[in-house]
PDB file of C-alpha atoms in Angstrom:
ATOM      1  CA  MET A   1      11.038   5.700  -1.264  1.00  0.00           C
ATOM      2  CA  GLY A   2       8.280   7.662  -2.997  1.00  0.00           C
ATOM      3  CA  VAL A   3       6.036   4.651  -2.522  1.00  0.00           C
ATOM      4  CA  LEU A   4       5.927   5.426   1.203  1.00  0.00           C
ATOM      5  CA  LEU A   5       4.052   8.650   0.464  1.00  0.00           C
ATOM      6  CA  GLY A   6       1.419   6.490  -1.217  1.00  0.00           C
ATOM      7  CA  PHE A   7       0.885   4.815   2.157  1.00  0.00           C
ATOM      8  CA  ALA A   8       0.251   8.154   3.930  1.00  0.00           C
ATOM      9  CA  PRO A   9      -3.546   7.587   4.000  1.00  0.00           C
ATOM     10  CA  PHE A  10      -3.033   4.204   5.682  1.00  0.00           C
ATOM     11  CA  ILE A  11      -0.577   5.703   8.159  1.00  0.00           C
ATOM     12  CA  ALA A  12      -3.034   8.507   8.996  1.00  0.00           C
ATOM     13  CA  PHE A  13      -5.758   5.899   9.429  1.00  0.00           C
ATOM     14  CA  ALA A  14      -3.601   3.752  11.727  1.00  0.00           C
ATOM     15  CA  LEU A  15      -2.518   6.693  13.864  1.00  0.00           C
ATOM     16  CA  LEU A  16      -6.005   8.144  14.328  1.00  0.00           C
ATOM     17  CA  THR A  17      -8.063   5.004  14.947  1.00  0.00           C
ATOM     18  CA  SER A  18      -7.332   5.214  18.669  1.00  0.00           C
ATOM     19  CA  VAL A  19      -8.883   8.709  18.695  1.00  0.00           C
ATOM     20  CA  SER A  20     -11.933   8.101  16.500  1.00  0.00           C
ATOM     21  CA  LEU A  21     -12.691   5.650  13.719  1.00  0.00           C
ATOM     22  CA  SER A  22     -14.701   8.244  11.786  1.00  0.00           C
ATOM     23  CA  LEU A  23     -11.927  10.819  12.122  1.00  0.00           C
ATOM     24  CA  ALA A  24      -9.379   8.222  10.998  1.00  0.00           C
ATOM     25  CA  LEU A  25     -11.436   7.396   7.889  1.00  0.00           C
ATOM     26  CA  TRP A  26     -11.961  11.066   7.015  1.00  0.00           C
ATOM     27  CA  ALA A  27      -8.267  11.841   7.476  1.00  0.00           C
ATOM     28  CA  ALA A  28      -7.249   8.836   5.378  1.00  0.00           C
ATOM     29  CA  PHE A  29      -9.655   9.784   2.589  1.00  0.00           C
ATOM     30  CA  THR A  30      -8.474  13.399   2.688  1.00  0.00           C
ATOM     31  CA  ALA A  31      -4.820  12.331   2.526  1.00  0.00           C
ATOM     32  CA  ALA A  32      -5.552   9.983  -0.392  1.00  0.00           C
ATOM     33  CA  PHE A  33      -7.473  12.714  -2.224  1.00  0.00           C
ATOM     34  CA  VAL A  34      -4.742  15.329  -1.710  1.00  0.00           C
ATOM     35  CA  ILE A  35      -1.970  12.956  -2.809  1.00  0.00           C
ATOM     36  CA  THR A  36      -3.930  11.853  -5.881  1.00  0.00           C
ATOM     37  CA  ILE A  37      -4.740  15.421  -6.962  1.00  0.00           C
ATOM     38  CA  ARG A  38      -1.203  16.660  -6.256  1.00  0.00           C
ATOM     39  CA  ASP A  39       0.355  13.846  -8.274  1.00  0.00           C
ATOM     40  CA  PHE A  40      -2.144  14.280 -11.104  1.00  0.00           C
ATOM     41  CA  VAL A  41      -1.387  18.006 -11.337  1.00  0.00           C
ATOM     42  CA  GLN A  42       2.366  17.325 -11.428  1.00  0.00           C
ATOM     43  CA  SER A  43       2.078  14.571 -14.017  1.00  0.00           C
ATOM     44  CA  PRO A  44      -1.279  13.759 -15.616  1.00  0.00           C
ATOM     45  CA  SER A  45      -1.305  10.109 -14.660  1.00  0.00           C
ATOM     46  CA  LEU A  46      -2.986   8.240 -11.849  1.00  0.00           C
ATOM     47  CA  ARG A  47      -1.236   5.712  -9.649  1.00  0.00           C
ATOM     48  CA  ALA A  48      -2.983   2.489  -8.716  1.00  0.00           C
ATOM     49  CA  LEU A  49      -2.187   2.905  -5.018  1.00  0.00           C
ATOM     50  CA  ASP A  50      -3.496   6.479  -4.947  1.00  0.00           C
ATOM     51  CA  ILE A  51      -6.746   5.693  -6.754  1.00  0.00           C
ATOM     52  CA  GLY A  52      -7.220   2.490  -4.758  1.00  0.00           C
ATOM     53  CA  SER A  53      -6.650   4.328  -1.462  1.00  0.00           C
ATOM     54  CA  MET A  54      -9.035   7.109  -2.372  1.00  0.00           C
ATOM     55  CA  ALA A  55     -11.763   4.663  -3.421  1.00  0.00           C
ATOM     56  CA  LEU A  56     -11.203   2.373  -0.443  1.00  0.00           C
ATOM     57  CA  PHE A  57     -11.302   5.084   2.220  1.00  0.00           C
ATOM     58  CA  GLY A  58     -14.096   6.968   0.479  1.00  0.00           C
ATOM     59  CA  LEU A  59     -16.278   3.864   0.466  1.00  0.00           C
ATOM     60  CA  LEU A  60     -15.342   2.935   4.035  1.00  0.00           C
ATOM     61  CA  MET A  61     -16.092   6.479   5.180  1.00  0.00           C
ATOM     62  CA  LEU A  62     -19.532   6.409   3.539  1.00  0.00           C
ATOM     63  CA  TYR A  63     -20.276   2.913   4.845  1.00  0.00           C
ATOM     64  CA  ASP A  64     -19.242   3.828   8.381  1.00  0.00           C
ATOM     65  CA  GLY A  65     -21.115   7.118   8.258  1.00  0.00           C
ATOM     66  CA  PHE A  66     -24.386   6.046   6.662  1.00  0.00           C
ATOM     67  CA  ILE A  67     -24.842   2.273   6.651  1.00  0.00           C
ATOM     68  CA  GLN A  68     -23.170   0.748   9.700  1.00  0.00           C
ATOM     69  CA  PRO A  69     -21.621   3.270  12.081  1.00  0.00           C
ATOM     70  CA  SER A  70     -20.888   0.615  14.698  1.00  0.00           C
ATOM     71  CA  LEU A  71     -18.120  -1.222  12.849  1.00  0.00           C
ATOM     72  CA  SER A  72     -15.209  -2.312  15.015  1.00  0.00           C
ATOM     73  CA  ILE A  73     -11.733  -0.957  14.429  1.00  0.00           C
ATOM     74  CA  GLN A  74     -10.526  -4.491  13.675  1.00  0.00           C
ATOM     75  CA  ALA A  75     -13.218  -4.963  11.012  1.00  0.00           C
ATOM     76  CA  VAL A  76     -12.316  -1.693   9.294  1.00  0.00           C
ATOM     77  CA  ARG A  77      -8.609  -2.564   9.497  1.00  0.00           C
ATOM     78  CA  LEU A  78      -9.456  -5.906   7.892  1.00  0.00           C
ATOM     79  CA  VAL A  79     -11.198  -4.184   4.986  1.00  0.00           C
ATOM     80  CA  ALA A  80      -8.398  -1.600   4.582  1.00  0.00           C
ATOM     81  CA  ASP A  81      -5.624  -4.204   4.638  1.00  0.00           C
ATOM     82  CA  SER A  82      -7.599  -6.509   2.332  1.00  0.00           C
ATOM     83  CA  GLY A  83      -7.946  -3.533  -0.002  1.00  0.00           C
ATOM     84  CA  LEU A  84      -4.182  -3.031   0.013  1.00  0.00           C
ATOM     85  CA  LEU A  85      -3.688  -6.721  -0.722  1.00  0.00           C
ATOM     86  CA  ALA A  86      -6.165  -6.492  -3.611  1.00  0.00           C
ATOM     87  CA  ILE A  87      -4.393  -3.418  -5.034  1.00  0.00           C
ATOM     88  CA  ALA A  88      -1.048  -5.250  -4.984  1.00  0.00           C
ATOM     89  CA  ILE A  89      -2.422  -8.460  -6.523  1.00  0.00           C
ATOM     90  CA  VAL A  90      -4.507  -6.728  -9.197  1.00  0.00           C
ATOM     91  CA  SER A  91      -1.615  -4.441 -10.143  1.00  0.00           C
ATOM     92  CA  MET A  92       0.573  -7.496 -10.764  1.00  0.00           C
ATOM     93  CA  ALA A  93      -2.233  -9.323 -12.583  1.00  0.00           C
ATOM     94  CA  ILE A  94      -2.636  -6.437 -15.034  1.00  0.00           C
ATOM     95  CA  ARG A  95       1.143  -6.393 -15.501  1.00  0.00           C
ATOM     96  CA  THR A  96       1.703  -3.042 -13.826  1.00  0.00           C
ATOM     97  CA  PRO A  97       3.029  -3.697 -10.303  1.00  0.00           C
ATOM     98  CA  PHE A  98       2.076  -0.708  -8.181  1.00  0.00           C
ATOM     99  CA  THR A  99       5.720  -0.064  -7.243  1.00  0.00           C
ATOM    100  CA  LEU A 100       6.589   0.413 -10.922  1.00  0.00           C
ATOM    101  CA  GLN A 101       4.938   3.831 -11.051  1.00  0.00           C
ATOM    102  CA  TYR A 102       7.088   5.043  -8.158  1.00  0.00           C
ATOM    103  CA  ALA A 103      10.298   3.355  -9.343  1.00  0.00           C
ATOM    104  CA  LYS A 104      10.085   5.068 -12.738  1.00  0.00           C
ATOM    105  CA  GLU A 105      10.506   8.398 -10.963  1.00  0.00           C
ATOM    106  CA  GLN A 106      13.910   7.326  -9.659  1.00  0.00           C
ATOM    107  CA  VAL A 107      15.602   5.820 -12.716  1.00  0.00           C
ATOM    108  CA  PRO A 108      16.296   6.984 -16.275  1.00  0.00           C
ATOM    109  CA  GLU A 109      13.687   6.123 -18.907  1.00  0.00           C
ATOM    110  CA  ALA A 110      16.149   3.808 -20.668  1.00  0.00           C
ATOM    111  CA  VAL A 111      15.970   1.447 -17.677  1.00  0.00           C
ATOM    112  CA  TRP A 112      12.153   1.205 -17.573  1.00  0.00           C
ATOM    113  CA  ARG A 113      11.808  -1.616 -20.085  1.00  0.00           C
ATOM    114  CA  THR A 114      14.705  -3.740 -18.962  1.00  0.00           C
ATOM    115  CA  ARG A 115      13.977  -7.222 -17.708  1.00  0.00           C
ATOM    116  CA  GLU A 116      15.746  -6.618 -14.379  1.00  0.00           C
ATOM    117  CA  PHE A 117      13.819  -3.396 -13.674  1.00  0.00           C
ATOM    118  CA  LEU A 118      10.467  -5.066 -14.320  1.00  0.00           C
ATOM    119  CA  ARG A 119      11.428  -8.187 -12.393  1.00  0.00           C
ATOM    120  CA  THR A 120      12.626  -6.083  -9.450  1.00  0.00           C
ATOM    121  CA  ASN A 121       9.268  -4.314  -9.316  1.00  0.00           C
ATOM    122  CA  TYR A 122       7.346  -7.591  -9.432  1.00  0.00           C
ATOM    123  CA  VAL A 123       9.471  -8.910  -6.550  1.00  0.00           C
ATOM    124  CA  VAL A 124       9.066  -5.728  -4.481  1.00  0.00           C
ATOM    125  CA  THR A 125       5.309  -5.622  -5.121  1.00  0.00           C
ATOM    126  CA  GLY A 126       5.134  -9.317  -4.238  1.00  0.00           C
ATOM    127  CA  VAL A 127       6.849  -8.636  -0.909  1.00  0.00           C
ATOM    128  CA  TRP A 128       4.346  -5.848  -0.226  1.00  0.00           C
ATOM    129  CA  ALA A 129       1.520  -8.261  -1.108  1.00  0.00           C
ATOM    130  CA  LEU A 130       2.968 -10.756   1.378  1.00  0.00           C
ATOM    131  CA  ALA A 131       3.104  -8.051   4.061  1.00  0.00           C
ATOM    132  CA  PHE A 132      -0.512  -7.102   3.309  1.00  0.00           C
ATOM    133  CA  ALA A 133      -1.511 -10.772   3.505  1.00  0.00           C
ATOM    134  CA  VAL A 134       0.095 -11.054   6.962  1.00  0.00           C
ATOM    135  CA  MET A 135      -1.749  -7.912   8.046  1.00  0.00           C
ATOM    136  CA  THR A 136      -5.039  -9.217   6.641  1.00  0.00           C
ATOM    137  CA  ILE A 137      -4.649 -12.570   8.425  1.00  0.00           C
ATOM    138  CA  ALA A 138      -3.877 -10.820  11.728  1.00  0.00           C
ATOM    139  CA  ASP A 139      -6.894  -8.528  11.232  1.00  0.00           C
ATOM    140  CA  ALA A 140      -9.167 -11.469  10.411  1.00  0.00           C
ATOM    141  CA  THR A 141      -7.977 -13.343  13.481  1.00  0.00           C
ATOM    142  CA  ALA A 142      -8.583 -10.288  15.682  1.00  0.00           C
ATOM    143  CA  THR A 143     -11.978  -9.606  14.096  1.00  0.00           C
ATOM    144  CA  PHE A 144     -13.564 -13.032  13.857  1.00  0.00           C
ATOM    145  CA  HIS A 145     -11.906 -15.172  16.497  1.00  0.00           C
ATOM    146  CA  ARG A 146     -10.948 -12.578  19.096  1.00  0.00           C
ATOM    147  CA  MET A 147      -7.865 -14.731  19.734  1.00  0.00           C
ATOM    148  CA  LEU A 148      -5.590 -11.839  18.890  1.00  0.00           C
ATOM    149  CA  PRO A 149      -5.884  -8.590  20.852  1.00  0.00           C
ATOM    150  CA  LEU A 150      -5.801  -5.339  18.873  1.00  0.00           C
ATOM    151  CA  SER A 151      -2.312  -4.551  20.206  1.00  0.00           C
ATOM    152  CA  LEU A 152      -0.894  -7.786  18.741  1.00  0.00           C
ATOM    153  CA  ASP A 153      -2.833  -7.222  15.518  1.00  0.00           C
ATOM    154  CA  VAL A 154      -1.219  -3.781  15.221  1.00  0.00           C
ATOM    155  CA  ALA A 155       2.217  -5.200  16.138  1.00  0.00           C
ATOM    156  CA  ALA A 156       1.935  -7.867  13.425  1.00  0.00           C
ATOM    157  CA  GLY A 157       0.966  -5.179  10.921  1.00  0.00           C
ATOM    158  CA  LEU A 158       3.856  -2.925  11.927  1.00  0.00           C
ATOM    159  CA  ALA A 159       6.336  -5.798  11.715  1.00  0.00           C
ATOM    160  CA  ALA A 160       5.067  -6.779   8.255  1.00  0.00           C
ATOM    161  CA  MET A 161       5.231  -3.158   7.055  1.00  0.00           C
ATOM    162  CA  ALA A 162       8.726  -2.665   8.502  1.00  0.00           C
ATOM    163  CA  GLY A 163       9.940  -5.775   6.707  1.00  0.00           C
ATOM    164  CA  ALA A 164       8.454  -4.578   3.411  1.00  0.00           C
ATOM    165  CA  ILE A 165       9.951  -1.098   3.852  1.00  0.00           C
ATOM    166  CA  VAL A 166      13.435  -2.469   4.565  1.00  0.00           C
ATOM    167  CA  PHE A 167      13.161  -4.855   1.617  1.00  0.00           C
ATOM    168  CA  THR A 168      11.987  -2.020  -0.676  1.00  0.00           C
ATOM    169  CA  ALA A 169      14.937   0.108   0.389  1.00  0.00           C
ATOM    170  CA  ARG A 170      17.581  -2.611   0.021  1.00  0.00           C
ATOM    171  CA  TYR A 171      16.524  -4.984  -2.748  1.00  0.00           C
ATOM    172  CA  PRO A 172      16.865  -2.616  -5.753  1.00  0.00           C
ATOM    173  CA  ALA A 173      20.389  -1.718  -4.624  1.00  0.00           C
ATOM    174  CA  PHE A 174      21.183  -5.421  -4.234  1.00  0.00           C
ATOM    175  CA  VAL A 175      19.964  -6.058  -7.804  1.00  0.00           C
ATOM    176  CA  ARG A 176      22.010  -3.134  -9.160  1.00  0.00           C
ATOM    177  CA  ASP A 177      25.135  -4.303  -7.336  1.00  0.00           C
ATOM    178  CA  HIS A 178      24.811  -7.853  -8.625  1.00  0.00           C
ATOM    179  CA  ALA A 179      24.019  -6.666 -12.148  1.00  0.00           C
ATOM    180  CA  GLY A 180      27.280  -4.711 -12.069  1.00  0.00           C
ATOM    181  CA  GLU A 181      29.185  -7.825 -11.009  1.00  0.00           C
ATOM    182  CA  ARG A 182      27.748  -9.854 -13.900  1.00  0.00           C
ATOM    183  CA  ALA A 183      28.547  -7.161 -16.471  1.00  0.00           C
TER     184      ALA A 183
END
């Protein structure tokens, strides 16, 4: 579940937006920066989610601070969740699903190039992309049509994230169990 640490900036952002949007953006950027530097010091490689989070929250922080300080929470959530969706889609498009970097930390190197390991990571990243798409749609509805109150927008996001977390926790074990049955 190392991938959940990669979402720490987004969790900090979500928790602090009710206090202050600027504080939430600063905290999210700081969390992304600390995680990226810590991981880089431990192993000189950069994860797509970490770099994407740092860039996303850094740019949002600067935009909110210097260009348009009156952005709504829903609009910033829309940009953040769209950024997550973009990270997931681009990572799959460049043939390195963002979950792959975390999964490699949990399995022996001999497993890394197997078809099932790669396929599992594409499926898990695809489920995260679906969750991010649900969150983005809810944010867009709340931002542009005002048909969805912020509380329902947040609830939709939490439900999508919970589904992706449960799937991430259970699916690899399901694949391993069924691979053992076929062998």
